[in-house]
Coordinates of N, CA and C and ligand atoms in Angstrom, one line a residue:
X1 N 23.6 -77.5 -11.5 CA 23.6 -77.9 -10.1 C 24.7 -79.1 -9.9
X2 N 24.7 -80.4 -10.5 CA 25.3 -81.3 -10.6 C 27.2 -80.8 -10.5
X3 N 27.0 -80.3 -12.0 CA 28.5 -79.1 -12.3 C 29.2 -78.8 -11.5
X4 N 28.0 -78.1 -11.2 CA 28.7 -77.1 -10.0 C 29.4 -78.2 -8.7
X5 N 28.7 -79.7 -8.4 CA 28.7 -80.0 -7.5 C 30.1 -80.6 -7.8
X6 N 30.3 -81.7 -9.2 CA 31.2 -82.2 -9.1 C 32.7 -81.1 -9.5
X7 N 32.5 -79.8 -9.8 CA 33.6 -79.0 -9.9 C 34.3 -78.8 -8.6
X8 N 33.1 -79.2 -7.7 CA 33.8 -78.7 -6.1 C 34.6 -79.9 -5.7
X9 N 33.8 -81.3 -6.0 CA 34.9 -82.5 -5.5 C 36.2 -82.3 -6.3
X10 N 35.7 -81.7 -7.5 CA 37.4 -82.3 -8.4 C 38.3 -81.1 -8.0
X11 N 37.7 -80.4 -7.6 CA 38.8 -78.9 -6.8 C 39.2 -79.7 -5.6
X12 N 38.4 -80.4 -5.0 CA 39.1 -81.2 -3.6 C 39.8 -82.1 -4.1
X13 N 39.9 -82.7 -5.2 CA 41.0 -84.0 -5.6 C 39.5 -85.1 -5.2
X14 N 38.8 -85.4 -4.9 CA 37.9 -86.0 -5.0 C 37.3 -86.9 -6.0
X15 N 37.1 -86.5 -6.9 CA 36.4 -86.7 -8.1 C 37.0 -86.7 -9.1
X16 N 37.5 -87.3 -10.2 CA 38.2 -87.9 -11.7 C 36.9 -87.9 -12.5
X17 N 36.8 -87.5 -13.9 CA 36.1 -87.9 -14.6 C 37.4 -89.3 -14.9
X18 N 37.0 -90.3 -15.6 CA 38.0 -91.3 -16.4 C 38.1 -91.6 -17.8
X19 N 39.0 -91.2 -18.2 CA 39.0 -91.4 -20.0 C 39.9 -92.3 -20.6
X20 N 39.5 -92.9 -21.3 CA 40.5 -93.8 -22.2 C 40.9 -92.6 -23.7
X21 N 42.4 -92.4 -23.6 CA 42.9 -91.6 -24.5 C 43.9 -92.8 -25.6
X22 N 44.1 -92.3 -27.0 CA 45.1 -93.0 -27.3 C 45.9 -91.3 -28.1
X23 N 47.1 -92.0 -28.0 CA 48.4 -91.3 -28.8 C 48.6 -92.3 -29.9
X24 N 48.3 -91.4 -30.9 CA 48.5 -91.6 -32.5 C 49.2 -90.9 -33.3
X25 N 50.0 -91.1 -34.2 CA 50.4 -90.4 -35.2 C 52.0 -91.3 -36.0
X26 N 52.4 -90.8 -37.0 CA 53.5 -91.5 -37.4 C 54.5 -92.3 -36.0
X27 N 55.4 -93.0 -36.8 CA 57.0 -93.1 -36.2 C 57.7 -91.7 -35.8
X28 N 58.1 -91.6 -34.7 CA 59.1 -90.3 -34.7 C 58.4 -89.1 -33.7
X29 N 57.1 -89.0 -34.3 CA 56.6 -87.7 -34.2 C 56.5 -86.9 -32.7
X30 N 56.9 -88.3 -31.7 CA 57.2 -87.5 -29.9 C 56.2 -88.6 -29.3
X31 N 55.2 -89.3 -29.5 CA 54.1 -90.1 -28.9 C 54.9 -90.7 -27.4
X32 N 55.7 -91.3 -27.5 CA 56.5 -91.7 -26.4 C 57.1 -90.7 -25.7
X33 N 57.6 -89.8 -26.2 CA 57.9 -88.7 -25.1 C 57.1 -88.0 -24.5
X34 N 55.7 -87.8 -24.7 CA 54.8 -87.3 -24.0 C 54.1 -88.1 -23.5
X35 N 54.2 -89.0 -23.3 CA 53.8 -90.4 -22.4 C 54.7 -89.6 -20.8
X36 N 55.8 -90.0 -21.4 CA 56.6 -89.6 -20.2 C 57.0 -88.3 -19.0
X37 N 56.6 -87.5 -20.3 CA 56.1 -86.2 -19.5 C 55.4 -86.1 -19.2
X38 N 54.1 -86.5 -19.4 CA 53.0 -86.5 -18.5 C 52.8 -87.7 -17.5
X39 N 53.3 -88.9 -17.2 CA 53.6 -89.5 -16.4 C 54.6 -89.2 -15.2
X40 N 55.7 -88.9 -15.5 CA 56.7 -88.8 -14.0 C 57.7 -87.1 -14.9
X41 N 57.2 -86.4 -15.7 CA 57.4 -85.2 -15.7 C 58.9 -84.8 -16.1
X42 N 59.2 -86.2 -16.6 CA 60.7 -86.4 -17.8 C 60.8 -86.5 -18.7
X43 N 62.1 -85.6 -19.1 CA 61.9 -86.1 -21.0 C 63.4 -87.9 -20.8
X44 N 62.5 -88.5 -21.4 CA 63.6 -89.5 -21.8 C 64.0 -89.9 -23.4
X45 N 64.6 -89.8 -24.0 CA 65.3 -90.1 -24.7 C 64.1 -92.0 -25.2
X46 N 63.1 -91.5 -26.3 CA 62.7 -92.5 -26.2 C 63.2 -93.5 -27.5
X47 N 63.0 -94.9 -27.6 CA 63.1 -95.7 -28.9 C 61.9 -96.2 -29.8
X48 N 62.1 -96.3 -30.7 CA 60.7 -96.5 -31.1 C 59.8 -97.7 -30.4
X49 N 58.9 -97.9 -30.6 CA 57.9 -98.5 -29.7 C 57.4 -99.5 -30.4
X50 N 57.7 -100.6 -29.6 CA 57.4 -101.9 -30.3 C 56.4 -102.5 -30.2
X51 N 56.1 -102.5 -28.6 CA 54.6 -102.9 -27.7 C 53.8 -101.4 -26.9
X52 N 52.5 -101.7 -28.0 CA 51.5 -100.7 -27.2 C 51.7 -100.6 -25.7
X53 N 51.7 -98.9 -25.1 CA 51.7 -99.6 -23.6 C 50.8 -98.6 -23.2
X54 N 50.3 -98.5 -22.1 CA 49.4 -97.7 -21.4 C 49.8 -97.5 -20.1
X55 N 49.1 -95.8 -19.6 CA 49.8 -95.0 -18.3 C 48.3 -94.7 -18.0
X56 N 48.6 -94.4 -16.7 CA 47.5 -93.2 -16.0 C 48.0 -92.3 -15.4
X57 N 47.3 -91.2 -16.3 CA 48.0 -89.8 -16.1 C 46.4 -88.9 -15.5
X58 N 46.8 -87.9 -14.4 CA 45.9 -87.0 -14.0 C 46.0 -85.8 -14.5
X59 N 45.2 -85.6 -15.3 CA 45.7 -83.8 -15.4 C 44.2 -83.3 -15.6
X60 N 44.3 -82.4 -14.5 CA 43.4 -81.1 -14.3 C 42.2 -82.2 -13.4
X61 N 41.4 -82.5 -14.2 CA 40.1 -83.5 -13.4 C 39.9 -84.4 -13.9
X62 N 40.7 -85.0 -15.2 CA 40.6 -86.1 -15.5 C 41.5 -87.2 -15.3
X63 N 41.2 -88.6 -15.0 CA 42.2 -89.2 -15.3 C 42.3 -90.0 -16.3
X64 N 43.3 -89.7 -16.9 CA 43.3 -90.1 -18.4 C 44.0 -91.7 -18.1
X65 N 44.0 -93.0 -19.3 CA 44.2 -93.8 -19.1 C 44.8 -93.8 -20.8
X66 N 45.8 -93.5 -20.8 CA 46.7 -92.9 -22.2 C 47.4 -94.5 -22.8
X67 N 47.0 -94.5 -24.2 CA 47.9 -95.9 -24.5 C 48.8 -94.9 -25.9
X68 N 49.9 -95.6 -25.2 CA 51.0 -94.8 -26.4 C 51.1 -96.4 -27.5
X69 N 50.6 -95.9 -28.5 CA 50.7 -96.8 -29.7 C 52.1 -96.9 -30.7
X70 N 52.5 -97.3 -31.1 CA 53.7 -97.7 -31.7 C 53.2 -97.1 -33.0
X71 N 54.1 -96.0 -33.9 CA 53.2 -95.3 -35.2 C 54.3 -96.3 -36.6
X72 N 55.2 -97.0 -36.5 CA 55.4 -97.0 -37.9 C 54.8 -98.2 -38.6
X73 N 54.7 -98.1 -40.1 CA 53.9 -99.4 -40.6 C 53.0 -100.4 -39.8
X74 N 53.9 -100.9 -39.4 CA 53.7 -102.3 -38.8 C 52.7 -102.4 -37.8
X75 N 53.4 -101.4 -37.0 CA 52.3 -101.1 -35.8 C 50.9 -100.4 -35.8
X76 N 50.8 -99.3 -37.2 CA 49.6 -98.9 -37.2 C 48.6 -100.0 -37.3
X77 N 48.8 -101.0 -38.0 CA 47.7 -102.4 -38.1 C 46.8 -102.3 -36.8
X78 N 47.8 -102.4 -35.4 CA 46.9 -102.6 -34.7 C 45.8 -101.6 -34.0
X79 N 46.4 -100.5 -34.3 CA 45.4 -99.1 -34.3 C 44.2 -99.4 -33.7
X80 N 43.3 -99.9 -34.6 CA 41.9 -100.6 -34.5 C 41.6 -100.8 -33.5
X81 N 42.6 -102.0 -32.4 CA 41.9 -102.9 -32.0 C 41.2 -101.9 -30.8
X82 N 42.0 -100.5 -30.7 CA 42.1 -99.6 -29.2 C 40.9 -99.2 -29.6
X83 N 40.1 -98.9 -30.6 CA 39.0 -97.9 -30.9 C 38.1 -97.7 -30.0
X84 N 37.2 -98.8 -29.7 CA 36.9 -99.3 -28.7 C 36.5 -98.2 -27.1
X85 N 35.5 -97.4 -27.1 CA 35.0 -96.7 -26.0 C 36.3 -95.9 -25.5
X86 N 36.8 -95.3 -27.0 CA 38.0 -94.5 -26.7 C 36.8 -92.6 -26.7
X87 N 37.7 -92.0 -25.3 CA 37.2 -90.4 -25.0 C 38.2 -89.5 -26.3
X88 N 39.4 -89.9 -26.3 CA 39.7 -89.0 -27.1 C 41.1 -89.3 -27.8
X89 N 41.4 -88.9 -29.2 CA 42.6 -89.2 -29.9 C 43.6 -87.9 -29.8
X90 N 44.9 -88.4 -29.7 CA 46.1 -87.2 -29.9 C 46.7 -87.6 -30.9
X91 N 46.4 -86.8 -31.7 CA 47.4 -87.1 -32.9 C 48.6 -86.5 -33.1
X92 N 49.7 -86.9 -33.0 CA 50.9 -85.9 -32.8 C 51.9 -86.0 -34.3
X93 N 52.3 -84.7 -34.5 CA 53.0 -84.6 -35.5 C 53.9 -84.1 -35.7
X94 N 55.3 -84.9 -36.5 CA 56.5 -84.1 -36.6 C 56.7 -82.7 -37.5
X95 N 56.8 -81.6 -36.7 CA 56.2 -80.4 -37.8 C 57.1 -80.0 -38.5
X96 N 58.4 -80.6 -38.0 CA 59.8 -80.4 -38.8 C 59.5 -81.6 -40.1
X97 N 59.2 -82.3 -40.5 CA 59.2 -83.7 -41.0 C 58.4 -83.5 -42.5
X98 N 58.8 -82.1 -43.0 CA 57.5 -82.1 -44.2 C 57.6 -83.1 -45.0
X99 N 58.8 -83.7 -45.2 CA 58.4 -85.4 -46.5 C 57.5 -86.1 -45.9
X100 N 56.9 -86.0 -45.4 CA 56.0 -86.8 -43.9 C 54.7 -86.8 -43.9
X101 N 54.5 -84.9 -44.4 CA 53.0 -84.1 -44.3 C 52.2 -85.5 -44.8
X102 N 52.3 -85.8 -46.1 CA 51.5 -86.2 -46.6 C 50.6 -87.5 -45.9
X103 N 52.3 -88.3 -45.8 CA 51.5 -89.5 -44.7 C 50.8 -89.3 -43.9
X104 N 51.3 -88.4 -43.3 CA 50.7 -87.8 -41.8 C 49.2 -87.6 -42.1
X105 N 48.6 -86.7 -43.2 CA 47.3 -86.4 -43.9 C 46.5 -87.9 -43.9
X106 N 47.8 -88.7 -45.0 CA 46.3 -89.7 -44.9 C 46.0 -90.3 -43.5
X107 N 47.2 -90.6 -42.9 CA 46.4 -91.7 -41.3 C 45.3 -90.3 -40.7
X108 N 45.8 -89.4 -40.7 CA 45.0 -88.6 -40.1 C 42.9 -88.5 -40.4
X109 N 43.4 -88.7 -41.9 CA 42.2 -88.3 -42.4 C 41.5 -90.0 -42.4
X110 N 42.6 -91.0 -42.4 CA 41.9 -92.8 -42.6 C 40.8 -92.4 -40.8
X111 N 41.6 -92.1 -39.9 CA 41.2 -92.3 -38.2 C 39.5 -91.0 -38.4
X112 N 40.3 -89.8 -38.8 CA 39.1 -89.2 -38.8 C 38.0 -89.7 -39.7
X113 N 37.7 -90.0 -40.1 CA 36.8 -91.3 -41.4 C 36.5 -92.6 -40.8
X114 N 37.2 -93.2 -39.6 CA 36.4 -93.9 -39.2 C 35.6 -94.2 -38.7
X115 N 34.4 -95.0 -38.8 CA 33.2 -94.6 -38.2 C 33.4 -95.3 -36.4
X116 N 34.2 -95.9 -36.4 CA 34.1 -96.8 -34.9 C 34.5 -95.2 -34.2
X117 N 35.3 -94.3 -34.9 CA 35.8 -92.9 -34.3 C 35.1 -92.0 -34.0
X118 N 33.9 -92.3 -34.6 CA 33.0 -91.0 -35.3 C 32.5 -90.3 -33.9
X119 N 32.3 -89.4 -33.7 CA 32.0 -88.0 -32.8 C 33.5 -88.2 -31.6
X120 N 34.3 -88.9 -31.7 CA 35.4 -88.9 -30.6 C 36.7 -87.4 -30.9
X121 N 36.6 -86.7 -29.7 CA 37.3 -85.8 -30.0 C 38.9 -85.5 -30.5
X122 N 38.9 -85.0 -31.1 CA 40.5 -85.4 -32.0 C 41.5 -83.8 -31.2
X123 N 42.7 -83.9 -30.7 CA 43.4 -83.0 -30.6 C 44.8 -83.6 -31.2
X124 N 45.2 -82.5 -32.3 CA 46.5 -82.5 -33.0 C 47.5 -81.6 -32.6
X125 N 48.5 -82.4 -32.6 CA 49.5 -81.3 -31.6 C 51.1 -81.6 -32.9
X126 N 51.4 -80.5 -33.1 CA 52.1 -80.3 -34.1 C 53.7 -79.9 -33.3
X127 N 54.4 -80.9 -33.2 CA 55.4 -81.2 -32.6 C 56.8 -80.5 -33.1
X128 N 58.0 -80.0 -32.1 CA 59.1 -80.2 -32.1 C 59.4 -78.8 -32.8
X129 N 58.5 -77.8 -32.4 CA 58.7 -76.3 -32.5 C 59.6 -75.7 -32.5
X130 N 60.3 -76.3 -31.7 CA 61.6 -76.0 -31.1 C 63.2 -76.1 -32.1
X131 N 62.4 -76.8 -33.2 CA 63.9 -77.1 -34.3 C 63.2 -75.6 -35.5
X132 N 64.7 -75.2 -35.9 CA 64.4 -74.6 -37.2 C 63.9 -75.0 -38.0
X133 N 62.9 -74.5 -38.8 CA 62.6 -74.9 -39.8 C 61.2 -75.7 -39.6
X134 N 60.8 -75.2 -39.0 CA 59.3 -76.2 -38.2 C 58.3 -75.1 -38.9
X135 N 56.9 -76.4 -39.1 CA 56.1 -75.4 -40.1 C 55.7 -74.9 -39.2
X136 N 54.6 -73.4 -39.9 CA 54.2 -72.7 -38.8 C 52.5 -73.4 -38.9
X137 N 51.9 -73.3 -37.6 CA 50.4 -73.5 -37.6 C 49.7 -73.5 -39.1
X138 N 49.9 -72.2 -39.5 CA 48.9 -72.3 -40.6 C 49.5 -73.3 -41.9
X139 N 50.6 -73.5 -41.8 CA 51.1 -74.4 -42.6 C 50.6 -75.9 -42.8
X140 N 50.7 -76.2 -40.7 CA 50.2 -77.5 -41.1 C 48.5 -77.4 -41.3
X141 N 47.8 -76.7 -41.0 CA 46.7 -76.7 -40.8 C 46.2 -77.0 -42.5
X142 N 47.1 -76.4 -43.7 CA 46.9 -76.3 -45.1 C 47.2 -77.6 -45.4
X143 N 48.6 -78.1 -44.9 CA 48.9 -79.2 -45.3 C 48.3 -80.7 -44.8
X144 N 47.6 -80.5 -43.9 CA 46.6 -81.9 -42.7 C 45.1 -81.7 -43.3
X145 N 45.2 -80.5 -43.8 CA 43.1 -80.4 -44.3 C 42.3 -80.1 -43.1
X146 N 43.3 -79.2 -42.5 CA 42.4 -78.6 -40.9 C 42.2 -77.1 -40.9
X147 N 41.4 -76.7 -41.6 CA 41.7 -75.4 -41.6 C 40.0 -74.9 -41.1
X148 N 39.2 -76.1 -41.0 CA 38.1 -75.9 -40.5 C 37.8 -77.0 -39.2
X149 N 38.3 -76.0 -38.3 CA 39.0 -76.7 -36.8 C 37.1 -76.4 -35.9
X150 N 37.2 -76.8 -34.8 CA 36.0 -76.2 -33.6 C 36.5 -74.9 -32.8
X151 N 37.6 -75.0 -33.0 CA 38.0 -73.5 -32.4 C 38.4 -74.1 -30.4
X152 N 39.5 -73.0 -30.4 CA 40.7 -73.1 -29.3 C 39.6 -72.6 -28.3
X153 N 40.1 -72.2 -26.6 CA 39.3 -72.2 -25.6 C 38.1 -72.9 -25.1
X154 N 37.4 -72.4 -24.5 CA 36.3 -73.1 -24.3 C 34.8 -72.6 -25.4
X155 N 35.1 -73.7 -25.9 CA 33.8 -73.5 -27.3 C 32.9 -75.0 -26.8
X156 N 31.5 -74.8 -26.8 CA 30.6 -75.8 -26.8 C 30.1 -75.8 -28.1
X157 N 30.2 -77.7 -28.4 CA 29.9 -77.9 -29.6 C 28.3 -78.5 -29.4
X158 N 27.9 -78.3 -30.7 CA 26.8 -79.3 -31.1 C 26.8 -80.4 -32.6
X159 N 26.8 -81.5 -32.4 CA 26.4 -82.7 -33.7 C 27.8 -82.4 -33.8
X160 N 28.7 -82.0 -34.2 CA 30.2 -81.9 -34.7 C 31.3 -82.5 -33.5
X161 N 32.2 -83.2 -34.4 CA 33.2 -83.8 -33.1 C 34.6 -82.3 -32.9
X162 N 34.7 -82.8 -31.9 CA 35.3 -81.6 -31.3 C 36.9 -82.1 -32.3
X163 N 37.6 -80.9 -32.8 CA 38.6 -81.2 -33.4 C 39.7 -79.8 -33.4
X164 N 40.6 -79.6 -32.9 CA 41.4 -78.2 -32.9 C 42.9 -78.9 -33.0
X165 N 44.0 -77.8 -33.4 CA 45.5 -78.4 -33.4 C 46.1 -77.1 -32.8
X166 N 46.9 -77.7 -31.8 CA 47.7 -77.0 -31.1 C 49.0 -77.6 -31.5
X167 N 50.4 -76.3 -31.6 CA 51.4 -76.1 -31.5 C 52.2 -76.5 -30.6
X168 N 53.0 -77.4 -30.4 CA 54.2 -77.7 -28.9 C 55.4 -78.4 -29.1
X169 N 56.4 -78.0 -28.3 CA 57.4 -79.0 -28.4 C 57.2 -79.3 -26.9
X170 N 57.7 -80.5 -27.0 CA 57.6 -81.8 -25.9 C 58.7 -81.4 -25.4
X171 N 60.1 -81.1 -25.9 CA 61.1 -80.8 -25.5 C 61.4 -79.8 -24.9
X172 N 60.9 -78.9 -24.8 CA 60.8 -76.8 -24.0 C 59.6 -77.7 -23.5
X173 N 58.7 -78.3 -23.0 CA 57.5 -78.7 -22.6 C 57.2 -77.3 -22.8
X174 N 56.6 -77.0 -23.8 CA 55.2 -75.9 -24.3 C 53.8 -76.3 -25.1
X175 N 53.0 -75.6 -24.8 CA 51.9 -76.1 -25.7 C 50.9 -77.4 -26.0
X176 N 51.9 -78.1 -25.1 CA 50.7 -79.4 -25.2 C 49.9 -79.1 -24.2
X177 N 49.7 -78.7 -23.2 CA 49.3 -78.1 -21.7 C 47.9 -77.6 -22.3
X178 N 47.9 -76.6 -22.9 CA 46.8 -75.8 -23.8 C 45.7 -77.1 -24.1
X179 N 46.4 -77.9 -25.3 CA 45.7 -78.6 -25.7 C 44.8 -79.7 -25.0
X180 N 45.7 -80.3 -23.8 CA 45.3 -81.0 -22.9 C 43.9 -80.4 -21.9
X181 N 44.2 -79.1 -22.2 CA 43.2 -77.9 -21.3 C 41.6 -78.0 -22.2
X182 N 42.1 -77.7 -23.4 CA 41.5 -78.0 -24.3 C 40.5 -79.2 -24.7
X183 N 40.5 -80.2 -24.9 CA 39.9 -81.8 -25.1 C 39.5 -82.0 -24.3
X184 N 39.6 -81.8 -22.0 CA 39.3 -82.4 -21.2 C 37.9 -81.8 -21.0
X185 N 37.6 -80.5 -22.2 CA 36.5 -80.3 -21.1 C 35.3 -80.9 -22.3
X186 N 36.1 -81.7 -23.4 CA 34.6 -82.8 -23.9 C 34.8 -83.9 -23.8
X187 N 35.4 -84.2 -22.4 CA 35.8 -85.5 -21.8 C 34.5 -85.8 -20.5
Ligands
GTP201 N1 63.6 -81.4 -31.0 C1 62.6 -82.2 -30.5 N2 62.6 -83.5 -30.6 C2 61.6 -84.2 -30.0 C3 60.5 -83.5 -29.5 N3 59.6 -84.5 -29.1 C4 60.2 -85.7 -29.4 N4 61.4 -85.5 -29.9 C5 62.3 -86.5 -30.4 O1 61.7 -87.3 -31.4 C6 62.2 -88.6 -31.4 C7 61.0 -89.5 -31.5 O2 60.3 -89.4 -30.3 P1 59.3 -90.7 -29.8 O3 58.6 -90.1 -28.6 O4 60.1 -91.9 -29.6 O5 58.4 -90.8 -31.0 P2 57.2 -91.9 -31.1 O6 56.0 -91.1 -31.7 O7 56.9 -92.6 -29.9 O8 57.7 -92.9 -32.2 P3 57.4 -94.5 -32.4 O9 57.4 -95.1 -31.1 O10 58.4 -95.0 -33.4 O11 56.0 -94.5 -33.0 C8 63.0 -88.8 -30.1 O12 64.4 -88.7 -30.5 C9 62.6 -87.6 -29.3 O13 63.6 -87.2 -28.4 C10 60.4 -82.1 -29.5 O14 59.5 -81.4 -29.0 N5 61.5 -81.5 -30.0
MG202 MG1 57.0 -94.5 -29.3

């Protein structure tokens, strides 16, 4: 009943669920360019990111309150401080970048392991499809330790945190859409 009620406000623009999201993943891997695409619907030409920043972005019925985090060394430190009554993590990854896999595994696997994280839905988006030589899905899926995902569309979970990786480049804007389609509805 409820559902149903608030599906009709958010069909009218009415009604926002509101989430705190963060973008996570190495140096490089697009975190700042999908900031931007999903904000004012450009690709810019980003630099690496020195100061955490945060957007509010609308997509579908949520409004997301997205903090693009700065991924190399230095900046992972402050990771932590976001954890904090966060709806959901993006983890993004350079899929061209295989000297990388590994790092990429451990932050992946440090964030999934932590307990301030624990039941927070994780969507991995395996970036930059668009260059030759980009692994394929099941590649990274072997190489990240995901090969036991919640599963794509609409799947309801129980006790398990919702966890799936989608394919995209930020650049052809493909495939992050899916995933975003994806996470909002265990938001
Ligand atoms: N070919 C290609 N390049 C991309 C894609 N997405 C991002 N890039 C490029 O990858 C580089 C890094 O992108 P950023 O968005 O700055 O990466 P970041 O994750 O914010 O990096 P840090 O701020 O250092 O943590 C930039 O040169 C982007 O243009 C993509 O889908 N395809
Ligand atoms: Mg950045």
């Amino acid at each position: 009943m409820f559902e149903w009620f608030w599906n009709i406000l958010s069909s009218l623009g009415l009604y926002y669920k509101n989430a705190k999201i963060l973008f996570l993943g190495l140096d490089n891997a697009g975190k700042t360019t999908l900031m931007h695409i999903l904000r004012d619907d450009r690709l810019v030409q980003a630099t690496p990111t020195q100061q955490p920043t945060a957007e509010e972005v609308i997509i579908g019925s949520v409004r997301f309150r997205a903090f693009d985090l700065g991924g190399h060394a230095a900046a992972r430190q402050v990771w932590r401080n976001y954890y904090t009554t966060v709806d959901a993590v993006v983890f993004l990854v350079d899929s061209c970048d295989r000297e990388r896999f590994t790092e990429a595994r451990q932050e992946l696997g440090q964030l999934l392991d932590d307990t301030n994280l624990a039941d927070v839905p994780f969507l991995v988006l395996g970036n930059k499809i668009d260059l030759a030589g980009a692994a394929s899905e099941d590649e990274l899926r072997q190489i990240l330790g995901l090969q036991m995902t919640t599963g794509k569309g609409t799947v309801a979970v129980q006790d398990v945190r919702p966890l799936e990786i989608f394919m995209c480049s930020l650049v052809r804007k493909i495939g992050y859409g899916d995933g975003f389609r994806w996470v909002s509805q265990y938001i």
